[in-house]
PDB file of C-alpha atoms in Angstrom:
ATOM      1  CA  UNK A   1      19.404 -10.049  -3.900  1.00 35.00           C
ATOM      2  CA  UNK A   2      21.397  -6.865  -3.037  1.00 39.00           C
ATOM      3  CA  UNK A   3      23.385  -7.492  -0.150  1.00 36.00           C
ATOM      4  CA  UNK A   4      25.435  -5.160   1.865  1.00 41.00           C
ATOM      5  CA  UNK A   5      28.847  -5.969   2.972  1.00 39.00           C
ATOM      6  CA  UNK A   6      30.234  -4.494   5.894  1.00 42.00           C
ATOM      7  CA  UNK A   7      33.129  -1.623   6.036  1.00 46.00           C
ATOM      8  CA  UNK A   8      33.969   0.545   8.594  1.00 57.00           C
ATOM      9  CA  UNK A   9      32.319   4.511   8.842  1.00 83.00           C
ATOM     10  CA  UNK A  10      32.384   6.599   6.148  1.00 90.00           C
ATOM     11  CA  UNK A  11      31.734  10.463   6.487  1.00 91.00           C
ATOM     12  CA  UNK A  12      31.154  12.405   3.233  1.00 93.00           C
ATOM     13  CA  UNK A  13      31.126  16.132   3.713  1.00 95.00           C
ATOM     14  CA  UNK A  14      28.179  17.443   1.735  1.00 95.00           C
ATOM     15  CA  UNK A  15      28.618  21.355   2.561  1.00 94.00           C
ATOM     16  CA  UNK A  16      29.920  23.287   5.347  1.00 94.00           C
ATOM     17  CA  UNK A  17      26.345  22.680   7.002  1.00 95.00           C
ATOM     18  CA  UNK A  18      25.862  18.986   6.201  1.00 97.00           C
ATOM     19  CA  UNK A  19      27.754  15.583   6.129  1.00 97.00           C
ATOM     20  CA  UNK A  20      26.357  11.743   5.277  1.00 97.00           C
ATOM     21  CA  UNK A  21      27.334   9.512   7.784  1.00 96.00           C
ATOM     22  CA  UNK A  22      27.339   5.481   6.469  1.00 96.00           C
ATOM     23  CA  UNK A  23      27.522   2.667   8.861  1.00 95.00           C
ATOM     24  CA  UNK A  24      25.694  -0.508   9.903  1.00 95.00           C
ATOM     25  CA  UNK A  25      23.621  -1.348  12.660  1.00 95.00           C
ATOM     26  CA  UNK A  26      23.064  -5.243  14.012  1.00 94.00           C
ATOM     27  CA  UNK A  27      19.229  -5.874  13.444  1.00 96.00           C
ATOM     28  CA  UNK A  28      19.288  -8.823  15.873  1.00 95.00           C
ATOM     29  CA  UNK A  29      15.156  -9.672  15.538  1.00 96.00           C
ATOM     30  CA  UNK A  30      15.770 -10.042  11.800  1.00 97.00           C
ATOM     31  CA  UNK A  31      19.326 -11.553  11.709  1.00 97.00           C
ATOM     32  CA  UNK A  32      21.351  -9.561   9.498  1.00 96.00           C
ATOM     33  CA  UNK A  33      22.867  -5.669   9.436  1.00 95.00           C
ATOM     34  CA  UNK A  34      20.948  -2.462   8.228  1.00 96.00           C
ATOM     35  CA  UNK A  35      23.275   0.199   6.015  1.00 96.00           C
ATOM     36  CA  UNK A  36      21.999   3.765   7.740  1.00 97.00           C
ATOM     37  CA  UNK A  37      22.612   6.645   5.898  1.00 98.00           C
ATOM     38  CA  UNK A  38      22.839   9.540   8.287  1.00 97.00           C
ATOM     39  CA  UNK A  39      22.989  13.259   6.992  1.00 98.00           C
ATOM     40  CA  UNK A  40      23.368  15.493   9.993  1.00 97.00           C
ATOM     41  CA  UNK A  41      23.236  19.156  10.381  1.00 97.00           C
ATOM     42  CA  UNK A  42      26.478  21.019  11.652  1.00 93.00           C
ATOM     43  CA  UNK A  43      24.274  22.209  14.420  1.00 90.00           C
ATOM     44  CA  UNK A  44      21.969  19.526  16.110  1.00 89.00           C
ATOM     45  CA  UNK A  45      20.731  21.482  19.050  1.00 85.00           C
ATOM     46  CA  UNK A  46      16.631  21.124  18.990  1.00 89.00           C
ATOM     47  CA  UNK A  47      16.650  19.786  15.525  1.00 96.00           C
ATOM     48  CA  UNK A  48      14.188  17.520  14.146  1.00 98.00           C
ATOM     49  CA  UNK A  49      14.899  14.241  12.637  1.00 98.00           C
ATOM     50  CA  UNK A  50      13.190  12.163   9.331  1.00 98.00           C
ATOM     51  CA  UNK A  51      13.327   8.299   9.823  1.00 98.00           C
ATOM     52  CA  UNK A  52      13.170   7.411   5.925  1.00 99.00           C
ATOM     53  CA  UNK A  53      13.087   3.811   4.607  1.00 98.00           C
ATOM     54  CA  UNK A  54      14.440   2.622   1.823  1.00 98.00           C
ATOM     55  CA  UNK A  55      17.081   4.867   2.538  1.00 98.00           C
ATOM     56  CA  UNK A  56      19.854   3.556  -0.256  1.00 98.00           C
ATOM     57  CA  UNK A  57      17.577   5.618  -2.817  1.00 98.00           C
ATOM     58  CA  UNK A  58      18.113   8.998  -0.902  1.00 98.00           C
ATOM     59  CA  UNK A  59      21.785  10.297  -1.678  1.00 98.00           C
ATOM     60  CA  UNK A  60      23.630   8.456  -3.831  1.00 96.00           C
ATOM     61  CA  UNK A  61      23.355   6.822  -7.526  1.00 95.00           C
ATOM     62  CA  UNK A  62      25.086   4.419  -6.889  1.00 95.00           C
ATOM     63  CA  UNK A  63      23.717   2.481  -4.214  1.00 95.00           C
ATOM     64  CA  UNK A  64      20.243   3.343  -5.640  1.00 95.00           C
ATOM     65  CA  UNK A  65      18.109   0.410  -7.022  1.00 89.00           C
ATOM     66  CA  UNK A  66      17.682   2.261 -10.380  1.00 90.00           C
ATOM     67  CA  UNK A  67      20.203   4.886 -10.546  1.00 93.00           C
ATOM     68  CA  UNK A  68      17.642   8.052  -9.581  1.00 96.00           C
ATOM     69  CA  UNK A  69      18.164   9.376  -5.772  1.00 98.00           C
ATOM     70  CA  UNK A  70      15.395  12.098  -3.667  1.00 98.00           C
ATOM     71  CA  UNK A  71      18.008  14.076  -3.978  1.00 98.00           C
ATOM     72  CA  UNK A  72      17.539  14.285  -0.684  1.00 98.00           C
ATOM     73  CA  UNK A  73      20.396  16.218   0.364  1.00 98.00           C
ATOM     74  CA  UNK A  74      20.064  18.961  -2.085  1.00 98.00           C
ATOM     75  CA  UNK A  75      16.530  19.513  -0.489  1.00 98.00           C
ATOM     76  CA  UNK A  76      17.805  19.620   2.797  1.00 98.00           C
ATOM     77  CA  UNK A  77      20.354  22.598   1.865  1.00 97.00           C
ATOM     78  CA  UNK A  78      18.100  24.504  -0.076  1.00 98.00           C
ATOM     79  CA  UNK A  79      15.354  24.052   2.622  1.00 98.00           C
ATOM     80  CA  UNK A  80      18.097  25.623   5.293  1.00 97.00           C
ATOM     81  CA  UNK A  81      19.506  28.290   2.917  1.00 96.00           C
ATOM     82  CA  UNK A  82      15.426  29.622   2.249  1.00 97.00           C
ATOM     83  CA  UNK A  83      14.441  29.236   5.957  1.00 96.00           C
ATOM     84  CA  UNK A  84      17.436  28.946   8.076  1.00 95.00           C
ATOM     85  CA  UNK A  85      15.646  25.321   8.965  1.00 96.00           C
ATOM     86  CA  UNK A  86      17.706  22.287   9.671  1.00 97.00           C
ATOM     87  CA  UNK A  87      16.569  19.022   9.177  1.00 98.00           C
ATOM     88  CA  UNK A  88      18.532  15.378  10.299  1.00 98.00           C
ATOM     89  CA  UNK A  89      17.632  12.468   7.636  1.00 98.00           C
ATOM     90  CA  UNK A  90      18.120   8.760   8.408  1.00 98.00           C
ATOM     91  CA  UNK A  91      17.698   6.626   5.811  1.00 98.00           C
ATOM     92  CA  UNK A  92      17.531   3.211   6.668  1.00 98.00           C
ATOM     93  CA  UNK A  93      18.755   0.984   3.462  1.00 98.00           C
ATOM     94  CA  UNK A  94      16.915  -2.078   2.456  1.00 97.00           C
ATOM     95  CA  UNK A  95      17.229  -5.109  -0.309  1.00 95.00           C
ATOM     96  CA  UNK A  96      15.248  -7.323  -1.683  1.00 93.00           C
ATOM     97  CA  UNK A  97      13.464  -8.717   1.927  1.00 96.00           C
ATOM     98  CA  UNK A  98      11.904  -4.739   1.574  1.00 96.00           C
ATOM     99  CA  UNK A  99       8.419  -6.314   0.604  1.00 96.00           C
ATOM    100  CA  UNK A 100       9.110  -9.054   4.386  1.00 97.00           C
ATOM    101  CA  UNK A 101      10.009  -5.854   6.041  1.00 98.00           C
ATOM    102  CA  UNK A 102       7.357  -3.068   5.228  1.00 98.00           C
ATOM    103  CA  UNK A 103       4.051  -4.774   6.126  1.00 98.00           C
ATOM    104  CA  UNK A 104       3.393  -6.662   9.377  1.00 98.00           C
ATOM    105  CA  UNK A 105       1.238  -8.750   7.215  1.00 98.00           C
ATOM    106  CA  UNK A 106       0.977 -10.937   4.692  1.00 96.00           C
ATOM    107  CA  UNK A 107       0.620  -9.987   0.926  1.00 94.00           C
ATOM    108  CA  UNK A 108       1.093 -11.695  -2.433  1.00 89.00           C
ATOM    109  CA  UNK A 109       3.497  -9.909  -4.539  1.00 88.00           C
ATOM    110  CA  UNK A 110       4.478 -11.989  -8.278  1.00 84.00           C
ATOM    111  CA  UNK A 111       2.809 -14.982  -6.961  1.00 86.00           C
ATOM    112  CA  UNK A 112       4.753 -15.394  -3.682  1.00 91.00           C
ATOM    113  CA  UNK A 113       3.339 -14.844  -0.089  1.00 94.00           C
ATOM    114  CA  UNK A 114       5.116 -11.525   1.263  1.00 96.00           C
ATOM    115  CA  UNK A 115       5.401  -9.368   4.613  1.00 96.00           C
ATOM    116  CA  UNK A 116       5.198 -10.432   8.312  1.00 97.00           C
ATOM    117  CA  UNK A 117       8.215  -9.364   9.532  1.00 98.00           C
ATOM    118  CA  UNK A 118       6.740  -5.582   9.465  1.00 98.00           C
ATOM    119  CA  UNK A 119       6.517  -5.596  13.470  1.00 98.00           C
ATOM    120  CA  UNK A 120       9.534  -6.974  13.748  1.00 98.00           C
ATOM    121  CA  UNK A 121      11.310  -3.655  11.663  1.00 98.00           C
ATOM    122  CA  UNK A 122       9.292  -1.226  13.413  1.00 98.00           C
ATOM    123  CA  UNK A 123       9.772  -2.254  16.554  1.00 98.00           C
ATOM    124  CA  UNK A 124      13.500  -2.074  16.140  1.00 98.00           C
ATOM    125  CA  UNK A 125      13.814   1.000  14.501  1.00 98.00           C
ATOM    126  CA  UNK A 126      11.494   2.704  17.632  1.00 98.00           C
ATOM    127  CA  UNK A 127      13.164   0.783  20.172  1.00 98.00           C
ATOM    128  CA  UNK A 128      16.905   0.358  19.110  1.00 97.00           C
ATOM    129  CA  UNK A 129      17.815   2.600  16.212  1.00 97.00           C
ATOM    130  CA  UNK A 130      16.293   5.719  17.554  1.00 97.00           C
ATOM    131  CA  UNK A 131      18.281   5.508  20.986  1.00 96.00           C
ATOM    132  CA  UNK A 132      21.201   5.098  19.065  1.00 95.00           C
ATOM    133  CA  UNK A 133      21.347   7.956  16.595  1.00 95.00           C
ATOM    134  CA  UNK A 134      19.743  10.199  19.315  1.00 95.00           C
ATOM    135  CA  UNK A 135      23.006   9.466  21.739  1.00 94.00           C
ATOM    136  CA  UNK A 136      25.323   9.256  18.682  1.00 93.00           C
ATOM    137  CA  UNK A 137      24.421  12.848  17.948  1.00 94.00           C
ATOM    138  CA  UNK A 138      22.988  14.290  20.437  1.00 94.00           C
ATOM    139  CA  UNK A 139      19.477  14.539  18.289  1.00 95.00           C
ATOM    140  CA  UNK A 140      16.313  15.328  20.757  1.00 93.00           C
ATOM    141  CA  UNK A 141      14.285  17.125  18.515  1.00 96.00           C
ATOM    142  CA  UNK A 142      10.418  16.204  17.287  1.00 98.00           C
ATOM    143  CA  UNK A 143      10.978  12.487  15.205  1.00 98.00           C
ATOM    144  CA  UNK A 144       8.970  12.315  12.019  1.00 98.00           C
ATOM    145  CA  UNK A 145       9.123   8.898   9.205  1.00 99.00           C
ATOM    146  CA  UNK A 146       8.785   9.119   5.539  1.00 99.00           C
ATOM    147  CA  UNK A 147       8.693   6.430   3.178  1.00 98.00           C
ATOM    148  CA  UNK A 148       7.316   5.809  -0.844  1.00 98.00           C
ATOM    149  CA  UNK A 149       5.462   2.831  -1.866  1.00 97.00           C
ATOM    150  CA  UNK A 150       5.798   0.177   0.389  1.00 97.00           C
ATOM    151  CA  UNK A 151       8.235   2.445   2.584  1.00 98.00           C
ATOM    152  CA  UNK A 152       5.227   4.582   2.704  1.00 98.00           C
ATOM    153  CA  UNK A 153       2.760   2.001   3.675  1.00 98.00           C
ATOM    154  CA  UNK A 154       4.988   1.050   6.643  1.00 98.00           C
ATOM    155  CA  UNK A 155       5.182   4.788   7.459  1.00 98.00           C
ATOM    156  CA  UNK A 156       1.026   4.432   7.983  1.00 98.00           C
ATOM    157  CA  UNK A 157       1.468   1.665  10.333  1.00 98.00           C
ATOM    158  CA  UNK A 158       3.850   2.759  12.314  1.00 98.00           C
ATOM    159  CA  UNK A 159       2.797   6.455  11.982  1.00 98.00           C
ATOM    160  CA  UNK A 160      -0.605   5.286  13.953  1.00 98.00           C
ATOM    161  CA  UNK A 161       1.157   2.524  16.119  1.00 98.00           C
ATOM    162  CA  UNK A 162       3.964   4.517  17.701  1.00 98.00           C
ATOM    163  CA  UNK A 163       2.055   7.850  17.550  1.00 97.00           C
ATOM    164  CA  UNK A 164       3.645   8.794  20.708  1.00 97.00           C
ATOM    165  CA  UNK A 165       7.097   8.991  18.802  1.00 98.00           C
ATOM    166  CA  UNK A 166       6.142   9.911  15.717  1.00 98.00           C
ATOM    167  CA  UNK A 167       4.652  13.772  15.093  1.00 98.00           C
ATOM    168  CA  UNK A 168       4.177  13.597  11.201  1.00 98.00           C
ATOM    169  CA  UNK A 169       4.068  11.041   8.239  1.00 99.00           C
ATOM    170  CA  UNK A 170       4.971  11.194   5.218  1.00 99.00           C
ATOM    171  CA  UNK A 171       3.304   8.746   2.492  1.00 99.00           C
ATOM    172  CA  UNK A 172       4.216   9.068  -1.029  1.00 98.00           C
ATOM    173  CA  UNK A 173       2.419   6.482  -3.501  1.00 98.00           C
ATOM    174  CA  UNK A 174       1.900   4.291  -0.884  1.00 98.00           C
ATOM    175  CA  UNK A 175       1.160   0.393  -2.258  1.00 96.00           C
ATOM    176  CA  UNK A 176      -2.264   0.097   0.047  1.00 97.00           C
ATOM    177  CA  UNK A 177      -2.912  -2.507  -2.515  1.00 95.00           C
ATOM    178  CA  UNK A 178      -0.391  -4.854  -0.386  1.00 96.00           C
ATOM    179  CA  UNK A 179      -3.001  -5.503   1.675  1.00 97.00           C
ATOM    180  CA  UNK A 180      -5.446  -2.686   1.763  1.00 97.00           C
ATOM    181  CA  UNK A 181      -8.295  -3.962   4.393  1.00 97.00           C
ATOM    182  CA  UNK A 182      -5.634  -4.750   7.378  1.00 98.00           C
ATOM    183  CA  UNK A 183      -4.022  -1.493   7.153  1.00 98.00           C
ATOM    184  CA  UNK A 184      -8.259   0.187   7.494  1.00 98.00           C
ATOM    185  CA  UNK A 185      -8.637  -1.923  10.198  1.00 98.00           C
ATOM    186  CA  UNK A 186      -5.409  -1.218  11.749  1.00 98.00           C
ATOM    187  CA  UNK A 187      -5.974   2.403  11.159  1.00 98.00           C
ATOM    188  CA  UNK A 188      -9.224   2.827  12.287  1.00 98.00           C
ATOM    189  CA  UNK A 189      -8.631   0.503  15.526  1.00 98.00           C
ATOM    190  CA  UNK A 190      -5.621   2.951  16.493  1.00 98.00           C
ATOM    191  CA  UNK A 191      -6.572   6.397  15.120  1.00 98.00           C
ATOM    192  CA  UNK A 192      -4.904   9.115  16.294  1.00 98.00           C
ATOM    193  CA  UNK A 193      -6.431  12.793  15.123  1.00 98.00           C
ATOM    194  CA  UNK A 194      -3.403  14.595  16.091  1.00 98.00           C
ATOM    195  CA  UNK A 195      -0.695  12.974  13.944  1.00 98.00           C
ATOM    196  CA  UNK A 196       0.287  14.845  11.174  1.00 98.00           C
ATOM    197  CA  UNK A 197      -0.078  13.142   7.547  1.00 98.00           C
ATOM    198  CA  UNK A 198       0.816  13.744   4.264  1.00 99.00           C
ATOM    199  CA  UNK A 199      -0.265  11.530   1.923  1.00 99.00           C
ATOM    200  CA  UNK A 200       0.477  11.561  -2.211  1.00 98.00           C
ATOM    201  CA  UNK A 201      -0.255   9.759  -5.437  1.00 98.00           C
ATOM    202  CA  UNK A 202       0.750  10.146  -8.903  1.00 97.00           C
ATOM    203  CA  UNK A 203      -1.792   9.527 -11.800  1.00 95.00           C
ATOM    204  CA  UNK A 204       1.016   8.088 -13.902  1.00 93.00           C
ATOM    205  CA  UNK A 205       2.007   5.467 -10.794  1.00 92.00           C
ATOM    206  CA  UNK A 206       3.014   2.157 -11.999  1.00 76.00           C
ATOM    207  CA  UNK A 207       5.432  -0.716 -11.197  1.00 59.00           C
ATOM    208  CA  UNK A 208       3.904  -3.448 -12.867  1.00 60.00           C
ATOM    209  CA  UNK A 209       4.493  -3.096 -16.503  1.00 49.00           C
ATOM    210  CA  UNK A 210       2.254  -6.177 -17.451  1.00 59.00           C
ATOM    211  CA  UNK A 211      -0.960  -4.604 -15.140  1.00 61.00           C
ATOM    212  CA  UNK A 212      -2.088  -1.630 -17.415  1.00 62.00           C
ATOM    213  CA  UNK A 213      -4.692  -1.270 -14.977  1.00 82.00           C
ATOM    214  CA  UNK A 214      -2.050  -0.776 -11.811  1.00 83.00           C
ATOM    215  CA  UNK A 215      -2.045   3.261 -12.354  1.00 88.00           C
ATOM    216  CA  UNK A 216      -5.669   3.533 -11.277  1.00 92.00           C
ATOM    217  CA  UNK A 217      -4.892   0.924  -8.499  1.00 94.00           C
ATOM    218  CA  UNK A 218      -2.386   3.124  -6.968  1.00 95.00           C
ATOM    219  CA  UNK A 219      -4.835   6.580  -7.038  1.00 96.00           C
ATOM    220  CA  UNK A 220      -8.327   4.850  -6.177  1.00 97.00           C
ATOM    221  CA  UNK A 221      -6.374   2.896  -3.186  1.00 97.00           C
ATOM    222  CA  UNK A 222      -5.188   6.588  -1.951  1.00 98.00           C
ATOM    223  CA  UNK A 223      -8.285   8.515  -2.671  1.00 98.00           C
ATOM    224  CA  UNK A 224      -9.688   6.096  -0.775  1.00 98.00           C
ATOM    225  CA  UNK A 225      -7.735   6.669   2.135  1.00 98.00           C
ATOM    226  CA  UNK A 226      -7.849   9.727   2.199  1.00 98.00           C
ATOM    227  CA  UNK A 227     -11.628  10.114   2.260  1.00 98.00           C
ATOM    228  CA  UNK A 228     -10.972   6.810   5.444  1.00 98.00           C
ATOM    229  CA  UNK A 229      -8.902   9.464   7.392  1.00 98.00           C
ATOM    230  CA  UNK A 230     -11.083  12.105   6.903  1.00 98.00           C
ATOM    231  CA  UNK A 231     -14.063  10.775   7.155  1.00 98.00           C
ATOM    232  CA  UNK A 232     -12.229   9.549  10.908  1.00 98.00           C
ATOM    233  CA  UNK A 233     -11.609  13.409  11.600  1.00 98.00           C
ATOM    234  CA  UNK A 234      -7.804  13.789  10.919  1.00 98.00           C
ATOM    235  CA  UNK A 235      -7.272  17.604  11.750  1.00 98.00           C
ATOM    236  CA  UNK A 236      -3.884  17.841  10.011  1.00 98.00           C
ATOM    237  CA  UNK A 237      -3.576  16.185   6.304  1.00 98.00           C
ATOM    238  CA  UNK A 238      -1.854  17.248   3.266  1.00 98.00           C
ATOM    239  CA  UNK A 239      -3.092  15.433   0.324  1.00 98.00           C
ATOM    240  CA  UNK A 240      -1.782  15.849  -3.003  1.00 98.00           C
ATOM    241  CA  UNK A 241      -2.502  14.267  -6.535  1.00 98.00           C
ATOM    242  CA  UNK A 242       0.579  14.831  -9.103  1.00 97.00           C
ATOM    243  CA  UNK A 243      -0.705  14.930 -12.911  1.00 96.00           C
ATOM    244  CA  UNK A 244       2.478  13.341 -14.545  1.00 94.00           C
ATOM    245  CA  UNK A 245       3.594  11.477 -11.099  1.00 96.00           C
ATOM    246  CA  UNK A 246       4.960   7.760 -11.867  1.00 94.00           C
ATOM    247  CA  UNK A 247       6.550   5.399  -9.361  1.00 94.00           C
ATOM    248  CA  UNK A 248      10.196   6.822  -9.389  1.00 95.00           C
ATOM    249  CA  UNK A 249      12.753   8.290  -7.116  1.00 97.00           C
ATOM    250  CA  UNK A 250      12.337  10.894  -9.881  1.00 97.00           C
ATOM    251  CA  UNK A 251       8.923  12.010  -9.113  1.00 97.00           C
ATOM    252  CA  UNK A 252       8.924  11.347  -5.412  1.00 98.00           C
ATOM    253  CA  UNK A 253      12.467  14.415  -5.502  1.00 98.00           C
ATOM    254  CA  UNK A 254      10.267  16.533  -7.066  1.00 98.00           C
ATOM    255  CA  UNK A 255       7.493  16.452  -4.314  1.00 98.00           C
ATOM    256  CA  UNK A 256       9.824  16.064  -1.679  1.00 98.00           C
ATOM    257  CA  UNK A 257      11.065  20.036  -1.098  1.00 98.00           C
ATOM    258  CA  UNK A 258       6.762  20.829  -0.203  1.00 98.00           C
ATOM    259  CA  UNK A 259       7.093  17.536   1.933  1.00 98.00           C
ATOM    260  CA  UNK A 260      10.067  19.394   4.525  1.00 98.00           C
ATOM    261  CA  UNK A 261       8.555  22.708   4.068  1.00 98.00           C
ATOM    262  CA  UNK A 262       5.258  21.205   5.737  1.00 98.00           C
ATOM    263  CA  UNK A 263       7.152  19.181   8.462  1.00 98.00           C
ATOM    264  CA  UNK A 264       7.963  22.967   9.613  1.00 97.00           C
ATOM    265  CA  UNK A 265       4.457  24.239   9.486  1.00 95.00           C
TER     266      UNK A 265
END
């Protein structure tokens, strides 16, 4: 299990418009400390601000769980230096208790019996986290949450439970097959037409090298859902099927840039 150990702040200047802020947060419902990665705009005034999970993968290489980041920084410069558009990103880090926190179910991942704890996250990061960075820097803009595979299934649920927060999603190769027919039901029990979705698969996906089948899992799950949310009447989706996407930090930094542009539209 990768474990975080504490240290005090660190800020790494990114440009003359950006800097990564790195600290830890008590996460008293769960018992142990989150690692935030915070990458802040010069100006906050107004600006909007991405909740991401699995936020170790984001920035750095070496605090990702393969080595590949978003890049998620270089998007956020390049998105400000084409449209003058500033965007705050705060990526929540997670280990190996990911799979406990993402779902507020249960789920059998390798045999074992997975989730439950997914209230438990959410609730925390709406209730605790957001006051905090929001009086930490001064950050009242619109609040939108991203995530990829599980971090994107978690983005559904809490997209639809705390819709009053949240203004858009953003779901990239979402695992639905965690447990696909709570997440409907949740869905449909707390639809929301107005919240903003975007919602992608790769036709490549796979993270279970010993399911050769698992590719097709990932796309028919998220065609699937797609045709759920619009069959519901969901008046602003972006879907989006990527011919050589697979299930890597790789593919998921390629998409991303489209991803922010949209937030703004």
């Amino acid at each position: 299990m990768r474990i975080f150990l504490p240290f005090q702040n660190i800020m790494i200047q990114i440009n003359e418009e950006y800097a990564i802020d790195i600290f830890f947060v008590d996460v008293p419902v769960l018992g142990y400390q989150k690692k935030i990665y915070a990458c802040i705009p010069k100006t906050t005034t107004e600006c909007p601000v991405l909740y991401m999970h699995d936020g170790h993968n984001l920035f750095f290489k070496e605090d990702s769980f393969n080595g590949n980041t978003w890049q998620a920084e270089k998007a956020l410069i390049n998105l400000y230096e084409k449209t003058g558009k500033r965007l705050a990103i705060i990526g929540i880090g997670a280990d190996d208790r990911r799979f406990d926190e993402y779902s507020p179910w249960k789920g059998i991942v390798q045999n074992h019996c997975r989730g439950g704890n997914g209230d438990a996250y959410i609730d925390w990061l709406s209730h605790s986290l957001i006051p905090i960075i929001k009086q930490k820097y001064q950050l009242y803009g619109p609040l939108y949450m991203a995530g990829s595979s599980m971090g994107g299934y978690i983005s559904m649920y809490a997209g639809f439970k705390y819709n009053y927060l949240f203004e858009k999603i953003g779901v990239f190769s979402p695992s639905f097959w965690f447990n696909f027919p709570e997440m409907e039901q949740f869905v449909k029990d707390h639809f929301d037409p107005s919240l903003g979705i975007y919602l992608d698969v790769g036709k490549k996906e796979s993270n279970d090298f010993d399911r050769i089948d698992f590719s097709k899992i990932y796309l028919k799950d998220a065609r699937e859902f797609r045709d759920i949310l619009s069959s519901l009447g969901i008046k602003n989706m972006i879907y989006l099927e990527d011919d050589e996407g697979r299930h890597s930090e790789i593919d998921w930094a390629r998409r991303f840039p489209f991803f922010l542009t949209w937030l703004f539209q």
